[in-house]
Backbone as a ProteinNet text record, in pm:
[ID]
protein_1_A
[PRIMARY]
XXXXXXXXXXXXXXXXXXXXXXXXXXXXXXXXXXXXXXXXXXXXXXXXXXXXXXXXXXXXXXXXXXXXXXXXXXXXXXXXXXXXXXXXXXXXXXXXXXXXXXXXXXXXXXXXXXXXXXXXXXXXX
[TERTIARY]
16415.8	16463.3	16604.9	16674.9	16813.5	16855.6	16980.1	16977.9	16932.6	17018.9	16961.7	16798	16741.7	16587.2	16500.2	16591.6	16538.5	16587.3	16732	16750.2	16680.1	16656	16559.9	16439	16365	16230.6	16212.1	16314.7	16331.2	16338.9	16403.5	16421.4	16288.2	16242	16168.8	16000.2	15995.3	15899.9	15892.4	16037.6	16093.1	16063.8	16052.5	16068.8	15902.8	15807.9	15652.8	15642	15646.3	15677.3	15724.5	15831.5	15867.3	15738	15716.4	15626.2	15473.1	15440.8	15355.9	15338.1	15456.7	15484.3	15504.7	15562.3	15587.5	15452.7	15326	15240	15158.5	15195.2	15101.3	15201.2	15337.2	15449.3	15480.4	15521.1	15565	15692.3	15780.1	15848.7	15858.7	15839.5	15827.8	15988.7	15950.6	16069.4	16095.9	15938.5	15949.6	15958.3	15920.2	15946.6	15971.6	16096.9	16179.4	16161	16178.5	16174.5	16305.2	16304.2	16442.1	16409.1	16487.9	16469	16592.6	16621.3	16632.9	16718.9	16830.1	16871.3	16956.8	16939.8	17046.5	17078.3	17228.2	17257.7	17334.3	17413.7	17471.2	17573.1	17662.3	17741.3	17779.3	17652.4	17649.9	17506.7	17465.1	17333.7	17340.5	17216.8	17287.8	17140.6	17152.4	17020.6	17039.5	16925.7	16894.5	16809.5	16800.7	16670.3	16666.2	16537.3	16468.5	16323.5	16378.1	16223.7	16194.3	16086.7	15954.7	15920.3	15878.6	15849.8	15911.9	16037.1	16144.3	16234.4	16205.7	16283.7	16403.6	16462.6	16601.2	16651.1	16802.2	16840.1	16901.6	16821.5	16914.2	17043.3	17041.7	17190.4	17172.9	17279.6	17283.1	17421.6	17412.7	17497.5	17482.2	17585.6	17672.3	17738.2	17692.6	17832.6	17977.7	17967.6	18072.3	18192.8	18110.7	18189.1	18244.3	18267.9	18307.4	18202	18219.3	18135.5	18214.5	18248.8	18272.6	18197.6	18230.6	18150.2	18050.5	17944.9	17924.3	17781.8	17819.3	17635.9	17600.2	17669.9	17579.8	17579.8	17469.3	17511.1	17500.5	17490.7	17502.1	17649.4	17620.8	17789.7	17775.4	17870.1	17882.6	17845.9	17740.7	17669.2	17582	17478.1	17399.2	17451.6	17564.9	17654.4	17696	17725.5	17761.4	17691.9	17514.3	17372.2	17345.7	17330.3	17287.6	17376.8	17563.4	17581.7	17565.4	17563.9	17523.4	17387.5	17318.2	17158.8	17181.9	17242.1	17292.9	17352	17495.4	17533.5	17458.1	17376.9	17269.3	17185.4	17131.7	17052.6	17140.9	17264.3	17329.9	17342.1	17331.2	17402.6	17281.9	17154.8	17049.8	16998.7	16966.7	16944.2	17049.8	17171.2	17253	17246.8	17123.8	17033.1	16971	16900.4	16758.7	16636.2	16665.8	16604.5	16553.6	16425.3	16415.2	16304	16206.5	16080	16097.8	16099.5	16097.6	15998.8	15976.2	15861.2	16009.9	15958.5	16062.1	16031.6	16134.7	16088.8	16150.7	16106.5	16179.1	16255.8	16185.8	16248.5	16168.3	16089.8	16028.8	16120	16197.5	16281.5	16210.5	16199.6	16101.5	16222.4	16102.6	16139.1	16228	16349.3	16452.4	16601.6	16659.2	16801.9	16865.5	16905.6	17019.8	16944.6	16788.9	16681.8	16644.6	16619.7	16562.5	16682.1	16806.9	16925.3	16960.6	16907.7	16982	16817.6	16712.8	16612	16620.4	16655.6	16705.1	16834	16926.2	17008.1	16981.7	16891.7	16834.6	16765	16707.5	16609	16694.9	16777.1	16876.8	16984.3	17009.4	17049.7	17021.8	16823.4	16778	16653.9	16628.6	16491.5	16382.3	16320.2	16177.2	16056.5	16000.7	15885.8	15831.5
10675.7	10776.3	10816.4	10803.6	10822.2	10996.6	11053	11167.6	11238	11179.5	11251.8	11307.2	11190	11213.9	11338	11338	11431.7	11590.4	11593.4	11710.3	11751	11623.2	11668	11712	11673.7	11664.5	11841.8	11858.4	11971.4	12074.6	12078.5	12164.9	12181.9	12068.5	12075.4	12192.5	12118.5	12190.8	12345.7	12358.3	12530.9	12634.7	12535.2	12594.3	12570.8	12491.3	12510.2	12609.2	12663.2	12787	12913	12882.2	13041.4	13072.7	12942.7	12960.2	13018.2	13012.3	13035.3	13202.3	13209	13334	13472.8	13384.7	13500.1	13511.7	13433.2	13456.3	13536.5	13618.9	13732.2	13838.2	13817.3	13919.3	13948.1	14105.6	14154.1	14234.6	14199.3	14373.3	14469.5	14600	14727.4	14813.6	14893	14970.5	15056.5	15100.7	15193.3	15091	14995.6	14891.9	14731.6	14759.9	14638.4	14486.4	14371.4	14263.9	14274.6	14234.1	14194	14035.4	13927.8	13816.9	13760	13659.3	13638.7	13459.4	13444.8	13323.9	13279.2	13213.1	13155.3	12984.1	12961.3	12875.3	12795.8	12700.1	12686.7	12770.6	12849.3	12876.3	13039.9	13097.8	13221.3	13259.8	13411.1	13490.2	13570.2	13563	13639.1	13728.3	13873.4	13945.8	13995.4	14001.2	14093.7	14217.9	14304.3	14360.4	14307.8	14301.4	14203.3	14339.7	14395.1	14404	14292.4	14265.1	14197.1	14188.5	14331.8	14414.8	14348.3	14423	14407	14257.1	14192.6	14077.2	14090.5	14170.7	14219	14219.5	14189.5	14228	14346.6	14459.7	14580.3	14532.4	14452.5	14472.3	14382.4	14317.4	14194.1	14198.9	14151.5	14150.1	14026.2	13955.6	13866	13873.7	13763.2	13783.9	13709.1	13672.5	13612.7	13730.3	13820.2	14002.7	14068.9	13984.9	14060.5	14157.3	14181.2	14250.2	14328.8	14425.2	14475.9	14610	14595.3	14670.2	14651.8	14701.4	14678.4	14600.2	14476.3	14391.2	14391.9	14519.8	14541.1	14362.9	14337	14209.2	14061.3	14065	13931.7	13871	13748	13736.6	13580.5	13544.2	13481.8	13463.5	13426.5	13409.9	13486.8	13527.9	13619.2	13758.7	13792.1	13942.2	13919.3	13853.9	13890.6	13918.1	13838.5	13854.1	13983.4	14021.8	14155.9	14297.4	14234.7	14358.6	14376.5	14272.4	14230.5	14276.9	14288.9	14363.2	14530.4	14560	14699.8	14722.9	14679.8	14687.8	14724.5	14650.6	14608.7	14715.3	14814.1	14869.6	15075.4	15028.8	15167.7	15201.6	15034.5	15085.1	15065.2	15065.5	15077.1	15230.5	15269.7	15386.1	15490.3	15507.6	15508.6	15546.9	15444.4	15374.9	15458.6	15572.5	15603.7	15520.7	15404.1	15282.2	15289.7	15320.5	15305.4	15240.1	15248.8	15105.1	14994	14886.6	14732.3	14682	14529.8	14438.1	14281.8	14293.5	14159.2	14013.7	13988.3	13818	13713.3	13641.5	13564.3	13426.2	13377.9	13292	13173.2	13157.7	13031.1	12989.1	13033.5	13033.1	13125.3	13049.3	13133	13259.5	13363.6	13468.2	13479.2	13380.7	13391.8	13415.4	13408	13391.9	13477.3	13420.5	13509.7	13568.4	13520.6	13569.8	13722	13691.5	13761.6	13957.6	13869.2	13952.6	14009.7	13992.4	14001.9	14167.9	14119.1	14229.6	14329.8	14275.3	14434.1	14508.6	14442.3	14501.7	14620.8	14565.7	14619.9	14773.9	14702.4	14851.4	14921.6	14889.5	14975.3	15049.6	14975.7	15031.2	15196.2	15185.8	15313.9	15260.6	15101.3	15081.3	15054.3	15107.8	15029	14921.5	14855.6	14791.7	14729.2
6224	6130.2	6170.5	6068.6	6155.2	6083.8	6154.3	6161.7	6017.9	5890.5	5788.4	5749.2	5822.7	5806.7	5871.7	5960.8	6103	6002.7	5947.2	5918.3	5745.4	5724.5	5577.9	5623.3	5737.6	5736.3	5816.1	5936.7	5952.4	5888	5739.3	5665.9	5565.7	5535.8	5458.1	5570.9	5637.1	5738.8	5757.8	5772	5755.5	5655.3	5515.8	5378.1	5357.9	5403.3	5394.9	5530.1	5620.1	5687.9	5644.2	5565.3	5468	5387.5	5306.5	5158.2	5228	5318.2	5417.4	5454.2	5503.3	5545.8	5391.5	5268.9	5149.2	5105.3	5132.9	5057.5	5097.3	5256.7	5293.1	5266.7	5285.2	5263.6	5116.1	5051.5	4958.8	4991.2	4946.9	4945.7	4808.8	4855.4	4712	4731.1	4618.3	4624.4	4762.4	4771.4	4896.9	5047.4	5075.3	5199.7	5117.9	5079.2	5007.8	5171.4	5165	5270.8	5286.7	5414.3	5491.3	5504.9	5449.9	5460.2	5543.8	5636.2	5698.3	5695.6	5682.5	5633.6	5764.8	5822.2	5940.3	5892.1	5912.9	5887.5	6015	6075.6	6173.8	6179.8	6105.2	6168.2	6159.9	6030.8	6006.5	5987.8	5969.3	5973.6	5862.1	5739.3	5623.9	5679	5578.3	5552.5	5447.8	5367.6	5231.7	5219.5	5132.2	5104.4	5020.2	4941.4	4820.8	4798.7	4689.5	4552.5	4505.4	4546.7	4490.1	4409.1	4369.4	4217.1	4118	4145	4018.5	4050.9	4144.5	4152.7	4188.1	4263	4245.4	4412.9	4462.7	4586.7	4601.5	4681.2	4702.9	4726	4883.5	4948	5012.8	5025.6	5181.3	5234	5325.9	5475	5528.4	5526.9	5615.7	5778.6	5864.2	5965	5882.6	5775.6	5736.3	5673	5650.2	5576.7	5710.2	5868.4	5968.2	6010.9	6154	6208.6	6325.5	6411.3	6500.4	6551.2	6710.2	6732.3	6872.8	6923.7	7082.4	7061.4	7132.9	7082.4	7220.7	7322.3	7435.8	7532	7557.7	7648.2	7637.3	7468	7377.7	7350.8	7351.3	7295.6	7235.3	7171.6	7016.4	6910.4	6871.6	6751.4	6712.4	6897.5	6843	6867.7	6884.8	6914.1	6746.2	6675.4	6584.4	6458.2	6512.6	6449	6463.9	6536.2	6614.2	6538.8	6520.7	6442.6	6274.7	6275.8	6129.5	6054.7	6158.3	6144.6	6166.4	6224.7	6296.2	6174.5	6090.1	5942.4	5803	5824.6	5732.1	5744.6	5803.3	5834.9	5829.6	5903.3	5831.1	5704.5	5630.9	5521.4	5433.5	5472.9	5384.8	5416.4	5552.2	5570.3	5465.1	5452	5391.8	5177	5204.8	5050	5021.8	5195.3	5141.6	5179.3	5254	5342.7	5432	5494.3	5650.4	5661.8	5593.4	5620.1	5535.3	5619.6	5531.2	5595.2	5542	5579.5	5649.7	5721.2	5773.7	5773.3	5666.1	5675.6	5767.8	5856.6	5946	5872.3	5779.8	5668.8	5730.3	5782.8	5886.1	5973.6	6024.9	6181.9	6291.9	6426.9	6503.5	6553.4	6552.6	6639.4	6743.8	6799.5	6902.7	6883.8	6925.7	6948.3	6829.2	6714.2	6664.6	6568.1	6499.7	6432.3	6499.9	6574.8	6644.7	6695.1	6711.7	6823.3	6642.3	6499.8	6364.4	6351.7	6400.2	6392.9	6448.9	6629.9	6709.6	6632.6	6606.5	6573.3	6405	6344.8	6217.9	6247.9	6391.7	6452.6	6518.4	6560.5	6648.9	6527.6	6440.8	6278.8	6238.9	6273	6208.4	6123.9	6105.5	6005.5	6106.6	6038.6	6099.8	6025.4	6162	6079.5	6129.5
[MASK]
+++++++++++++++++++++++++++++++++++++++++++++++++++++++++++++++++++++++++++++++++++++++++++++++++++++++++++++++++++++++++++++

């Protein structure tokens, strides 16, 4: 299998892992989802009604980030404020309980450094 195969089959695996994961998860008006998109070279987050089908708000590390990611540094220092962003500016909304979607990426590194930073924000969940 040469590389393309490896990165189709990877992805595809990921996306039966999400579909997995949305079918116990909802988000409402009152605990909208935080979904969770990492790509190689950036970390997006949303809120998402369910309900109404609709995205409150999302946040990029690509919209800049500054600020103290404490004792992380590159990718996931900039995950981390990006979640910290995301989370002022939903609290901000009127925001403080969500349901968190990991997107089928495991629980580590910049997934993970994009959640503390969400909780360290002001949301919970």
């Amino acid at each position: 299998m040469d590389i393309r195969g490896r990165t189709k089959q990877r992805h595809r695996l990921r996306t039966r892992r999400h579909a997995r994961i949305r079918k116990k998860i909802r988000g409402t008006a009152e605990r909208p989802r935080l979904v969770v998109f990492r790509s190689l070279r950036n970390v997006e987050g949303q809120l998402v009604d369910d309900d109404l089908g609709v995205t409150l708000l999302g946040v990029s590390t690509r919209s800049g980030t500054e600020g103290d990611a404490g004792e992380r540094s590159g990718k996931t220092a900039e995950a981390y404020l990006a979640g910290k962003k995301l989370a002022e500016t939903a609290v901000g909304a009127e925001v403080d309980e969500i349901v968190f979607d990991r997107g089928g990426y495991p629980y580590h590194g910049r997934v993970r450094a994009f959640a503390e930073g969400a909780r360290d924000g002001g949301l919970r969940f």
